[in-house]
PDB file of C-alpha atoms in Angstrom:
ATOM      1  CA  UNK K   1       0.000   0.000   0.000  1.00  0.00           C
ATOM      2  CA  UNK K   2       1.104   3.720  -0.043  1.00  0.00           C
ATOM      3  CA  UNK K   3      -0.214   6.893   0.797  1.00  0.00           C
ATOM      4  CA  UNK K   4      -1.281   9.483  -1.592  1.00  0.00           C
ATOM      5  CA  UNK K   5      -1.990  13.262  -0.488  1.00  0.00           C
ATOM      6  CA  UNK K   6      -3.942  15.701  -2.956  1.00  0.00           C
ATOM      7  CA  UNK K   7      -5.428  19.374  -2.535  1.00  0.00           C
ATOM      8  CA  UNK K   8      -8.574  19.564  -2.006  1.00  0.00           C
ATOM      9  CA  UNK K   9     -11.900  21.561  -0.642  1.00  0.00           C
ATOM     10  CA  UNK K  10     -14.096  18.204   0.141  1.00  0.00           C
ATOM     11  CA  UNK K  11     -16.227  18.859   3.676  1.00  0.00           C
ATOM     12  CA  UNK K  12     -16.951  15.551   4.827  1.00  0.00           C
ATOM     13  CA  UNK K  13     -15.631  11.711   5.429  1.00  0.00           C
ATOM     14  CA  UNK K  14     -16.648   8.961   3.827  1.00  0.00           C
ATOM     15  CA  UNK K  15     -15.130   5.476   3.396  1.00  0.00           C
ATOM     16  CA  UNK K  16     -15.243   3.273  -0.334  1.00  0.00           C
ATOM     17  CA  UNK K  17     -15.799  -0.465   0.150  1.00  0.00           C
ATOM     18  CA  UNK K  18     -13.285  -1.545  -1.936  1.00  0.00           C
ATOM     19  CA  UNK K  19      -9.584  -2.287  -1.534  1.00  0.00           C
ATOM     20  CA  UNK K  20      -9.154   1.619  -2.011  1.00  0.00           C
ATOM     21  CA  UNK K  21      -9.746   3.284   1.044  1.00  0.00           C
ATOM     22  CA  UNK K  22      -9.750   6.881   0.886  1.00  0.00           C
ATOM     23  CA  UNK K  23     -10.305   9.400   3.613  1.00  0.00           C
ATOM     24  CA  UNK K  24     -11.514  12.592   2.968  1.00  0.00           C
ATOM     25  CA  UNK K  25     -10.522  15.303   5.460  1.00  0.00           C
ATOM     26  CA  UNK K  26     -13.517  16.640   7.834  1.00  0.00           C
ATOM     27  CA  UNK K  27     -13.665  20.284   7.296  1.00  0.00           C
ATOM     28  CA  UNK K  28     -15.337  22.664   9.701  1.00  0.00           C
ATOM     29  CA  UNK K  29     -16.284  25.703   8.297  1.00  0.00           C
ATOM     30  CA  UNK K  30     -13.728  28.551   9.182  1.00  0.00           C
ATOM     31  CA  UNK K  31     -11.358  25.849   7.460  1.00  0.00           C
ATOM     32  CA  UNK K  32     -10.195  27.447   4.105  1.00  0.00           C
ATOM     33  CA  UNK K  33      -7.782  23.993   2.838  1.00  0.00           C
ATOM     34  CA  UNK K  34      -8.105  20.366   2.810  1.00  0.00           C
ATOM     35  CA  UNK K  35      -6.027  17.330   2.303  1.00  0.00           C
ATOM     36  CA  UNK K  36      -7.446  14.307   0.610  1.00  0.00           C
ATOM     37  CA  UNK K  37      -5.789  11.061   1.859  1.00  0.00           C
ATOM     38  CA  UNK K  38      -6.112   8.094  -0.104  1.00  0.00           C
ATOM     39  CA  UNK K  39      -4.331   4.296   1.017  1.00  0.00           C
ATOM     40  CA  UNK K  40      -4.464   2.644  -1.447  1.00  0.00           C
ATOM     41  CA  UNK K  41      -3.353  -1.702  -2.439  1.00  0.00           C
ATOM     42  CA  UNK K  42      -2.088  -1.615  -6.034  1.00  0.00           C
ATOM     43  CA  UNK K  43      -0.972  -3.949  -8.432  1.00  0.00           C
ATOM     44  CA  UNK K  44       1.234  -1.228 -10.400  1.00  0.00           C
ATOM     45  CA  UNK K  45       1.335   2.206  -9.838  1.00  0.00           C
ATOM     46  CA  UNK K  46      -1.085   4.573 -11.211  1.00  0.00           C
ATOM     47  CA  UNK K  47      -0.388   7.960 -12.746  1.00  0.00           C
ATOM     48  CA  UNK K  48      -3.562  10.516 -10.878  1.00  0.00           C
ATOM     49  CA  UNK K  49      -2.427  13.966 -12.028  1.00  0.00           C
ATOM     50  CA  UNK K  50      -1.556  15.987  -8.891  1.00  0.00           C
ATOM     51  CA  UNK K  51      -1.209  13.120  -6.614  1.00  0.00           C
ATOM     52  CA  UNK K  52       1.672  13.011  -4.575  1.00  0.00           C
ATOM     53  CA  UNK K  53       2.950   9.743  -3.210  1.00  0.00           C
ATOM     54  CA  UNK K  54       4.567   8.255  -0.010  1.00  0.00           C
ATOM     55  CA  UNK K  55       5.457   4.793   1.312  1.00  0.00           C
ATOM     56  CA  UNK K  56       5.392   1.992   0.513  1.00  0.00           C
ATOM     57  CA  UNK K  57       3.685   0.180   3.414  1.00  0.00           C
ATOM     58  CA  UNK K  58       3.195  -3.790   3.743  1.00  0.00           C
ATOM     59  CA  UNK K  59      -0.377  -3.192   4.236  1.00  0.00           C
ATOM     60  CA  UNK K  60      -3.229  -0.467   4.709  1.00  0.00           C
ATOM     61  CA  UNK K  61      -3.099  -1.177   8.436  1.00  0.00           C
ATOM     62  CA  UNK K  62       0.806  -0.194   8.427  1.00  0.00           C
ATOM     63  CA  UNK K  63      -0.194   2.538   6.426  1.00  0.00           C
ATOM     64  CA  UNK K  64      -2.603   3.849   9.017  1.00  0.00           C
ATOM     65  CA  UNK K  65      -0.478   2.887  12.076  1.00  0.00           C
ATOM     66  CA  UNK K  66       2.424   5.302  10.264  1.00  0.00           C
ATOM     67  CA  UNK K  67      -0.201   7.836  10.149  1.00  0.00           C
ATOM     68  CA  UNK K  68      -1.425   7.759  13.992  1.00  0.00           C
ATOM     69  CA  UNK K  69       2.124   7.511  14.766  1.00  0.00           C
ATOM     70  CA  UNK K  70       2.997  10.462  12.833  1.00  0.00           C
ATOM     71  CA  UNK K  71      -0.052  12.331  14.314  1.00  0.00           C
ATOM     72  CA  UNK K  72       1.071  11.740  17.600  1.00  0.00           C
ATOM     73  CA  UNK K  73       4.721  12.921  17.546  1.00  0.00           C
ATOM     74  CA  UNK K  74       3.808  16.532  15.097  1.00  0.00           C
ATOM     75  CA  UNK K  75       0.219  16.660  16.763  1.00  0.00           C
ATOM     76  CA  UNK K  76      -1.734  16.378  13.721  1.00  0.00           C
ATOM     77  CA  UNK K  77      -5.775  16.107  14.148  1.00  0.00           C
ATOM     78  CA  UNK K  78      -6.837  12.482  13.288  1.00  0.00           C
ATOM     79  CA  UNK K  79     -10.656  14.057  12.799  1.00  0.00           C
ATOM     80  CA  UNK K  80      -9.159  16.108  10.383  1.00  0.00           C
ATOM     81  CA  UNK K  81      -7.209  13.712   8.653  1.00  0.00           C
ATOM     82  CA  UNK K  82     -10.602  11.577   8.355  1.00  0.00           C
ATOM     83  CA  UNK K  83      -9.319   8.967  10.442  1.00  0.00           C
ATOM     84  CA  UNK K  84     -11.578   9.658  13.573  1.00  0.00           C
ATOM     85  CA  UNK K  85     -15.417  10.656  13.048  1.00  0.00           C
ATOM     86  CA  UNK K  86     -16.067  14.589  12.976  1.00  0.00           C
ATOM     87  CA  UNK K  87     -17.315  15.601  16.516  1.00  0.00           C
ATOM     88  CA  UNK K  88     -20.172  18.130  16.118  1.00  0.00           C
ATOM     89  CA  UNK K  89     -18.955  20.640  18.850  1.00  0.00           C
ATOM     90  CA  UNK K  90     -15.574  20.845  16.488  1.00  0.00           C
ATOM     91  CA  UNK K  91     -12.710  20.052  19.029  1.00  0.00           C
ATOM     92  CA  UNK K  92     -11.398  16.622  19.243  1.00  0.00           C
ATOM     93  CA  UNK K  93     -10.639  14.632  22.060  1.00  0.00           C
ATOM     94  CA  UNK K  94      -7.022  14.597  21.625  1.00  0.00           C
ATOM     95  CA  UNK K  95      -7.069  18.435  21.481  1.00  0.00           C
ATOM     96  CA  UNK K  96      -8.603  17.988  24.890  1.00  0.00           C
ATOM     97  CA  UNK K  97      -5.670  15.660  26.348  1.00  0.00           C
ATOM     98  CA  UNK K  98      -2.934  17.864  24.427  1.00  0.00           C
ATOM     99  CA  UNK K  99      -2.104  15.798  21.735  1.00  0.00           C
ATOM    100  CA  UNK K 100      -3.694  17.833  19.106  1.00  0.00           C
ATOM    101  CA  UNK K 101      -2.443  21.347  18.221  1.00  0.00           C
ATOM    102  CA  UNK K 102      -6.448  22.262  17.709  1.00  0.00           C
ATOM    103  CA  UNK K 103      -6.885  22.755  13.908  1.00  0.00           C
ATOM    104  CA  UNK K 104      -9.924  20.906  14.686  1.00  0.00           C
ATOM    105  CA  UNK K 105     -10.881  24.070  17.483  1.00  0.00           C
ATOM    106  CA  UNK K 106      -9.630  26.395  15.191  1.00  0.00           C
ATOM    107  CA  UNK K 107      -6.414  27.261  17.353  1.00  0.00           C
ATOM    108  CA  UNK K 108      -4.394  26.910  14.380  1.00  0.00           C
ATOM    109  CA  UNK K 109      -4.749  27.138  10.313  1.00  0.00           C
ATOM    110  CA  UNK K 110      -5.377  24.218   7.852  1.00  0.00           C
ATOM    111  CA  UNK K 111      -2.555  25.277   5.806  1.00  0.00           C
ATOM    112  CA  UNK K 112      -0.263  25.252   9.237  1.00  0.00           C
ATOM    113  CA  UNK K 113      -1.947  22.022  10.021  1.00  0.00           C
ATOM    114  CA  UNK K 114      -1.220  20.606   6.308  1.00  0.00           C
ATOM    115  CA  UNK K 115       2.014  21.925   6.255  1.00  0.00           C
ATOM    116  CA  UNK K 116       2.999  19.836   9.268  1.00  0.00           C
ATOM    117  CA  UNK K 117       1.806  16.610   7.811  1.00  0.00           C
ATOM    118  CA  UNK K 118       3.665  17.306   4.710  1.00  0.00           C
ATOM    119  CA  UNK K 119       6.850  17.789   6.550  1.00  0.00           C
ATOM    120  CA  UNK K 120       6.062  14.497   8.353  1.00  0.00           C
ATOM    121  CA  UNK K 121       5.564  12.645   5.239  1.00  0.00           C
ATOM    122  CA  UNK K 122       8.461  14.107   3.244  1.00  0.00           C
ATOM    123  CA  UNK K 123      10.763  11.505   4.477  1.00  0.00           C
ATOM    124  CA  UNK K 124       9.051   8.271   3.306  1.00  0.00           C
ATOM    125  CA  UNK K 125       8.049  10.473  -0.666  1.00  0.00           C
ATOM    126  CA  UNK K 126       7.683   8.192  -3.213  1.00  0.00           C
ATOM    127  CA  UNK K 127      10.490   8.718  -6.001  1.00  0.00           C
ATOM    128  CA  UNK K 128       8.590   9.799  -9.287  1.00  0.00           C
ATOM    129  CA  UNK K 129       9.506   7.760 -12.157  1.00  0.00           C
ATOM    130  CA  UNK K 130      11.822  10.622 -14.135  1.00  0.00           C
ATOM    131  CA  UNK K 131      11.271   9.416 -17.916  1.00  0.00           C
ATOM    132  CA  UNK K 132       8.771   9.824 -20.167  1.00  0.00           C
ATOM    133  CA  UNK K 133       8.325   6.494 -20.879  1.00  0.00           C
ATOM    134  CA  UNK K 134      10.245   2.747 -20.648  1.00  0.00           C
ATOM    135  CA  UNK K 135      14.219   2.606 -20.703  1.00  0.00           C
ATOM    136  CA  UNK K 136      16.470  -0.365 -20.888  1.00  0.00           C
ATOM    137  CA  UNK K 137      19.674  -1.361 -19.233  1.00  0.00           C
ATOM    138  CA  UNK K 138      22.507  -3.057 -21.473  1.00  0.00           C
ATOM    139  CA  UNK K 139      23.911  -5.785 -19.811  1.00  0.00           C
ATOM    140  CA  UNK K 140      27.169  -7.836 -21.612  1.00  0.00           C
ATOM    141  CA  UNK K 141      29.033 -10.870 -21.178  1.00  0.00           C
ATOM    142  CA  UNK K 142      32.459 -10.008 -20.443  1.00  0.00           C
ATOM    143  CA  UNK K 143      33.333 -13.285 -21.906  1.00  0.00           C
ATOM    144  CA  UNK K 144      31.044 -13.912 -24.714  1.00  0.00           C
ATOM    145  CA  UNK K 145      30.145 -10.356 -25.539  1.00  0.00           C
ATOM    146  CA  UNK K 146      26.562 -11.886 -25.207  1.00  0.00           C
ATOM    147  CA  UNK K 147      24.632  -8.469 -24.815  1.00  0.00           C
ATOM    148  CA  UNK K 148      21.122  -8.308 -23.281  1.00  0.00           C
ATOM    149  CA  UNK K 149      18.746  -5.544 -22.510  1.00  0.00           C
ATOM    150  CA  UNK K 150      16.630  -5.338 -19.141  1.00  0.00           C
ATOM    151  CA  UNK K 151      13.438  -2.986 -19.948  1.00  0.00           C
ATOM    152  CA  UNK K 152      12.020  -1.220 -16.987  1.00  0.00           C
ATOM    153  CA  UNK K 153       8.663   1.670 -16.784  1.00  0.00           C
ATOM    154  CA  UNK K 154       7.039   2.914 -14.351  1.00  0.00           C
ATOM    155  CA  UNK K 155       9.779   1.341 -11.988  1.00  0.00           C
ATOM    156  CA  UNK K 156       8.330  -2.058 -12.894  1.00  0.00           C
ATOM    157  CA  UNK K 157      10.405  -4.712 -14.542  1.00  0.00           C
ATOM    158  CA  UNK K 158       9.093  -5.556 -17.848  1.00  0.00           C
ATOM    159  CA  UNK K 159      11.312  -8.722 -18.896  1.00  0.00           C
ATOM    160  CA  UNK K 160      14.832  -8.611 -20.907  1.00  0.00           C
ATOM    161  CA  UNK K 161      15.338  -8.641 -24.774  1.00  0.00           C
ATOM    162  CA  UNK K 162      18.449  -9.913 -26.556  1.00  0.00           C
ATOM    163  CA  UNK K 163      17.384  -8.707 -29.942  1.00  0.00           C
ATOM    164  CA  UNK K 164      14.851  -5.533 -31.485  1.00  0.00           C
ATOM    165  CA  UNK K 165      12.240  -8.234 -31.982  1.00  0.00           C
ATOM    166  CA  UNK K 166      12.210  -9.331 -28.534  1.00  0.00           C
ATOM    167  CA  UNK K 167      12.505  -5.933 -27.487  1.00  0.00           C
ATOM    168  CA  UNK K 168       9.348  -4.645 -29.576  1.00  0.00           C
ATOM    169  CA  UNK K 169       6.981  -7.314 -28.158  1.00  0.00           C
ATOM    170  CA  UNK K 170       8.252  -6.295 -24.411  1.00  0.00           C
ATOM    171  CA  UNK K 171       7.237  -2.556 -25.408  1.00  0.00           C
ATOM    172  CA  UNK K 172       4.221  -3.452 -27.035  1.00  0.00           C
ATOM    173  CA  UNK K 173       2.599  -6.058 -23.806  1.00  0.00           C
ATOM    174  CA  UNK K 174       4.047  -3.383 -21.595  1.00  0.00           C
ATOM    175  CA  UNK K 175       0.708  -2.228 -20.496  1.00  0.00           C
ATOM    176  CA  UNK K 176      -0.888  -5.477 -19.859  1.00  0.00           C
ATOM    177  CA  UNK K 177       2.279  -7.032 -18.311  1.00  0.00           C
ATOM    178  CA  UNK K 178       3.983  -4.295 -15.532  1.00  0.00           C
ATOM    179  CA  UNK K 179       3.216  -5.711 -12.264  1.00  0.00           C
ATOM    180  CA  UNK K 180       4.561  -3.467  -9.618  1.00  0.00           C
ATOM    181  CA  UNK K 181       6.872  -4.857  -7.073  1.00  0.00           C
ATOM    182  CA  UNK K 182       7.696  -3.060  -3.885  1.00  0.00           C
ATOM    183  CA  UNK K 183      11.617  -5.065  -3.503  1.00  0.00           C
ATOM    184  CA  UNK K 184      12.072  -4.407  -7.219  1.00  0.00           C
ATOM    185  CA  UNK K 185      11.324  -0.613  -6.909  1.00  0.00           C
ATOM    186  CA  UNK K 186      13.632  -0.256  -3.481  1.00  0.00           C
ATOM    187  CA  UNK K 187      16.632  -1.822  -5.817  1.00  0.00           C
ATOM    188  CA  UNK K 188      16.156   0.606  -8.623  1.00  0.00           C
ATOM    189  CA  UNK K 189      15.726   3.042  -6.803  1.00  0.00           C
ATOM    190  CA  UNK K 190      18.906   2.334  -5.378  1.00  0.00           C
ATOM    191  CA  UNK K 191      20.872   1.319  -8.822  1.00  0.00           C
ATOM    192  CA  UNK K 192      19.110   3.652 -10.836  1.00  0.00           C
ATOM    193  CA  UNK K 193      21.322   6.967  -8.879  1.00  0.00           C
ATOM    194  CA  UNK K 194      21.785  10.341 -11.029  1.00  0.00           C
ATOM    195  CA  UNK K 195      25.175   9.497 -11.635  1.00  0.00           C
ATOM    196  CA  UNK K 196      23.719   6.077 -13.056  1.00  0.00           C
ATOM    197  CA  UNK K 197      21.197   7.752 -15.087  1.00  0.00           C
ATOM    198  CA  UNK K 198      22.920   8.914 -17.721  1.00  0.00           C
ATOM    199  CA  UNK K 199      23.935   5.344 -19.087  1.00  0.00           C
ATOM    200  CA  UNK K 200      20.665   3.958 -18.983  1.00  0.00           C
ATOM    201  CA  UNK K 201      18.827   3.914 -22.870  1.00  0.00           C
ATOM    202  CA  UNK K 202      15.646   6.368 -23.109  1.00  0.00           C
ATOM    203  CA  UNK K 203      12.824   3.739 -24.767  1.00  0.00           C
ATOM    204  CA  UNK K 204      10.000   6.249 -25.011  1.00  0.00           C
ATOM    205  CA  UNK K 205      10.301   6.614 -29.098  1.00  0.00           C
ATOM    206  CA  UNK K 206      10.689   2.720 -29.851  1.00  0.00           C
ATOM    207  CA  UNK K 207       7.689   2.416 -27.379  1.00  0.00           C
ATOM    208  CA  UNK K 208       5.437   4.803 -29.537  1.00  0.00           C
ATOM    209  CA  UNK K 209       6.522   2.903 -32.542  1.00  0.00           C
ATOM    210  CA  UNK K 210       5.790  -0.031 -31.110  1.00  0.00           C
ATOM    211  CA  UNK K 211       2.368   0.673 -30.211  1.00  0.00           C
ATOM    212  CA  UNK K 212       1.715   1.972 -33.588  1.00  0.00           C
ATOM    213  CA  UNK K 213       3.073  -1.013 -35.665  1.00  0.00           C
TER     214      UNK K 213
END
């Protein structure tokens, strides 16, 4: 699972019965902002425009254990995050015992509020995938000069081609075959350094092509 956070003015909490839970921040109304929170279990990642990602967590409870933990330590409002039920006279309970900083009582700002669970978040931000499209990695045989080409998108392994034919089919089932892998995206995310960058081969055209033909 991971975490997603997006902008937005929604007023009330709900819950979706299926394997995407989303919680929708309970605004009062001398609130001017709101944060959507969506935890969601995916089998590859999904491009929603404005979306910003963090995790990756081993399930939706983890997910929502990280968040009452971080609530806790930068006193964040779990009513306001949507994790708790909106209380009708507006202050929390946790305000009440001090563990809230009262965004819910209107002692502080939703943007302050916000701004705090950003920072919180920051440090477990899901790395964006920075190409346009699919790249491979050439891999050779020291030996037998045997050369081989590992296609990755979307940080999702895609299979390896030894020759353009192999290659095009890869590009073209792309779609239908990335599976995302949480181990595979922590070791790319690892190999796949700036400095690294520069030597891997930008697949983006072939891919068009490939769709076309």
């Amino acid at each position: 699972a991971w975490l997603e956070t997006f902008d937005s003015p929604l007023a009330s909490c709900r819950d979706v019965p299926t394997n995407l839970a989303k919680f929708h921040q309970a605004r009062a109304p001398r609130l001017h902002r709101t944060v959507q929170l969506h935890i969601e279990d995916l089998a590859q990642p999904l491009d929603h425009s404005g979306a910003t990602r963090y995790g990756l967590f081993r399930s939706k409870r983890a997910a929502l254990n990280t968040l009452r933990t971080l609530a806790d330590t930068h006193q964040l409002c779990l009513q306001t995050l949507g994790l708790e039920p909106s209380n009708s006279s507006g202050a929390c309970f946790r305000h009440q015992i001090q563990r809230c900083a009262g965004v819910c009582a209107g002692k502080e700002s939703a943007i302050a509020h916000d701004t705090r669970l950003r920072l919180a978040l920051s440090v477990m931000q899901f790395v964006r995938w920075p190409w346009p499209g699919p790249i491979g990695i050439r891999e050779q045989d020291q030996t037998t000069e045997h050369e081989e080409m590992h296609v990755i998108d979307q940080w999702c392994y895609l299979g390896t081609a030894t020759d353009d034919t192999e290659l095009q089919t890869l590009l073209q089932r792309r779609h239908t075959s990335m599976r995302f892998d949480p181990d595979q995206y922590k070791l790319l995310v690892r190999y796949l350094t700036p400095a690294r960058r520069a030597q891997v081969i930008a697949l983006h055209a072939h891919a068009q092509q490939a769709q076309a033909a």
